[in-house]
Amino acid sequence: MGSVGGAVRTWTSRRELFTPKASTHSISGTSTSSPELPQNVALGNKPPAKGEVSKEIAAALKQQQSDKSEHGAVKDGSKTEDLMKAQQSDTSEHKVAVSNTEAQAKSAVTGGAAASATAATTTTTTTTAAATTTTTGTAGASAAATGTAAAASAKPANGVFPDANTWPITPVKEKMPGNTIHTLFTSNGSPYQNIQARIMVGTYNIVRKMPGGERLVALTRILHRTTPDEVMDEIPTFLAQPLQPECDKWCWFPVADRANAMQQFIDAAEKDPSMLKAPWLLLLETDYVWMKPLPDPGDAYDRSVPGWSFGFDYIAPSIPIIVKLLKERCPDCDPKDVPNSGPAPVLARFSDFKAATPIWEDLSKWIETHEDAKKQLGWVREMYAWDIGVAANKLNIKNLPPPASPLISQPPHDRSIGNASMYHYTWGTIYKRHGVEKEIWLFDKRTYTAYEHQLKLPLIPMPPDWSGGITLQDGLPVTRELHGTVVDMLTRMNEAIKQLPDLTEAVAKKKKAEEEAKAKAATTAAAAGATAAKTA
């Protein structure tokens, strides 16, 4: 059972699949129709050559639990859609970004200390929602000065920067050790994500003490939320203004805010480069478990050294809607060059994120306002938006699947950790016996949503000892190797949980002090008003 947004949900053993219907709108808004896609393609699963899904992948798809935050129904769909469309305005987006980043630069926290305000040597303002991209800086200024009608007709598509691979890799003037890494992750500050975030940061702190951990020099949470949350004092945080304020409590797809929040962080870091503590940036999600430090990525100042991304076997850039989007953004791009990755996990330079994020943000918004695209791309839709941004800007990021990837392994879909440094527990794991309906044991992140659990995390129940005859919820056998992988991940999670402080009392005191301060301010204001009325 899981409770999300106050609604109790019983999780089935089969992942809820979308069945996309024929399209009625093209990318450009003209009427067209697209063939109905198989369910596996709708989820982004790369179809095999013969057009059939392998038993392994089909079973893995069944393993993944549906999430109300991923495809819950919108109670007021028309209102939400109108709001999202309004947010696509270049002018309003730019004004919000400028005001937010100037205010947020002072509140950005990296490496556990508040960032000091310094002037950026290169300032770039990117409007990403519609027709115009303006870049101020050395290359951008010269291009603007020589602009002509002929040049305008040959202008690259919005969000495509032909000179991106020549940009300074970081706005930080002083050269930092080239193999150091500043870890970032996004969150909306809900109890659901705070539980995961505290565990992830706890495991991060564990591996920093291992050989190689010295390369992990800073960690920053990018919080897209209207107000600070309960773990602000524990996790170094940059506060971004959300596109969906309702996500502070509950919303149907909080990931839709991720690209915009990252753009706010990029804009703020250009104004205040002291926010950046390393030339490599590692973007993660909350539901990761660190097992060891990342291997040495090489010198970020050497442009021949590639970044890293993770190859997801359920991302298929060759599906028709992605091919159409790619042609608009990068007509000369080959769909085969689009990585089957996503924005997390990604190890890349600041300049790479700066180049890819405008398209990532723009297409994420476009997809959210086009129901056909949402249905075809499903819960991985903003991952495709990132992939197009990477391909269109021809970024040097090496995409590797498991077990070769140094980034993550995803049990129980992946049976071992392979070369990975982290686990990603996006999939639910349920142990059953053949012919018996009730599970023996389960672990699913979606059952950890209670407010009190973000403050005092409960230990995760471990699975029973391995024995033959145990299967997953889809019927695949739990091998000794897979069981060992699950135990390995949960053991590290519990190790971190045991080291996390109980925040219950501290948060209660802070809230009480805030309420008393508000009450005092209200009383003072009322008294001042009464005095003014008497003397009027």
PDB file of C-alpha atoms in Angstrom, residues 96-109 185-189 220-229 236-245 247-248 257-269:
ATOM      1  CA  VAL A  96      10.976  35.589 -13.892  1.00  0.00           C
ATOM      2  CA  ALA A  97      14.421  34.106 -14.477  1.00  0.00           C
ATOM      3  CA  VAL A  98      16.210  37.435 -14.056  1.00  0.00           C
ATOM      4  CA  SER A  99      14.402  38.405 -10.858  1.00  0.00           C
ATOM      5  CA  ASN A 100      14.692  34.920  -9.422  1.00  0.00           C
ATOM      6  CA  THR A 101      18.352  34.375 -10.148  1.00  0.00           C
ATOM      7  CA  GLU A 102      19.395  37.732  -8.761  1.00  0.00           C
ATOM      8  CA  ALA A 103      17.563  36.960  -5.546  1.00  0.00           C
ATOM      9  CA  GLN A 104      18.532  33.304  -5.449  1.00  0.00           C
ATOM     10  CA  ALA A 105      22.252  33.811  -6.040  1.00  0.00           C
ATOM     11  CA  LYS A 106      22.569  34.904  -2.428  1.00  0.00           C
ATOM     12  CA  SER A 107      20.549  31.960  -1.160  1.00  0.00           C
ATOM     13  CA  ALA A 108      22.453  29.389  -3.197  1.00  0.00           C
ATOM     14  CA  VAL A 109      24.450  27.107  -0.944  1.00  0.00           C
ATOM     15  CA  PHE A 185      20.268  16.926  -7.771  1.00  0.00           C
ATOM     16  CA  THR A 186      16.762  18.311  -8.149  1.00  0.00           C
ATOM     17  CA  SER A 187      13.806  17.979  -5.782  1.00  0.00           C
ATOM     18  CA  ASN A 188      10.415  19.529  -5.051  1.00  0.00           C
ATOM     19  CA  GLY A 189      10.838  19.119  -1.281  1.00  0.00           C
ATOM     20  CA  THR A 220      23.957  21.090  -3.995  1.00  0.00           C
ATOM     21  CA  ARG A 221      20.265  20.334  -4.043  1.00  0.00           C
ATOM     22  CA  ILE A 222      18.294  22.382  -6.601  1.00  0.00           C
ATOM     23  CA  LEU A 223      14.946  22.796  -4.853  1.00  0.00           C
ATOM     24  CA  HIS A 224      12.068  23.943  -7.077  1.00  0.00           C
ATOM     25  CA  ARG A 225       9.651  25.110  -4.410  1.00  0.00           C
ATOM     26  CA  THR A 226       7.968  28.341  -3.314  1.00  0.00           C
ATOM     27  CA  THR A 227       9.276  28.134   0.261  1.00  0.00           C
ATOM     28  CA  PRO A 228      12.137  26.452   2.134  1.00  0.00           C
ATOM     29  CA  ASP A 229      11.401  22.923   3.309  1.00  0.00           C
ATOM     30  CA  PRO A 236      23.106  22.441   0.892  1.00  0.00           C
ATOM     31  CA  THR A 237      20.353  23.942  -1.254  1.00  0.00           C
ATOM     32  CA  PHE A 238      19.726  26.364  -4.113  1.00  0.00           C
ATOM     33  CA  LEU A 239      16.108  27.546  -4.064  1.00  0.00           C
ATOM     34  CA  ALA A 240      14.518  27.881  -7.520  1.00  0.00           C
ATOM     35  CA  GLN A 241      11.039  29.236  -8.169  1.00  0.00           C
ATOM     36  CA  PRO A 242       8.758  26.442  -9.456  1.00  0.00           C
ATOM     37  CA  LEU A 243       6.605  26.483 -12.574  1.00  0.00           C
ATOM     38  CA  GLN A 244       4.046  24.454 -10.619  1.00  0.00           C
ATOM     39  CA  PRO A 245       3.608  25.948  -7.123  1.00  0.00           C
ATOM     40  CA  CYS A 247       3.904  20.744  -6.289  1.00  0.00           C
ATOM     41  CA  ASP A 248       4.805  22.093  -2.838  1.00  0.00           C
ATOM     42  CA  ASP A 257       9.845  21.668 -13.287  1.00  0.00           C
ATOM     43  CA  ARG A 258      13.304  20.108 -13.388  1.00  0.00           C
ATOM     44  CA  ALA A 259      14.696  21.710 -16.564  1.00  0.00           C
ATOM     45  CA  ASN A 260      13.504  25.186 -15.616  1.00  0.00           C
ATOM     46  CA  ALA A 261      15.025  24.819 -12.142  1.00  0.00           C
ATOM     47  CA  MET A 262      18.337  23.784 -13.690  1.00  0.00           C
ATOM     48  CA  GLN A 263      18.213  26.825 -15.982  1.00  0.00           C
ATOM     49  CA  GLN A 264      17.731  29.057 -12.941  1.00  0.00           C
ATOM     50  CA  PHE A 265      20.775  27.457 -11.315  1.00  0.00           C
ATOM     51  CA  ILE A 266      22.848  27.982 -14.475  1.00  0.00           C
ATOM     52  CA  ASP A 267      21.811  31.648 -14.705  1.00  0.00           C
ATOM     53  CA  ALA A 268      22.600  32.213 -11.027  1.00  0.00           C
ATOM     54  CA  ALA A 269      25.999  30.511 -11.306  1.00  0.00           C
TER      55      ALA A 269
END
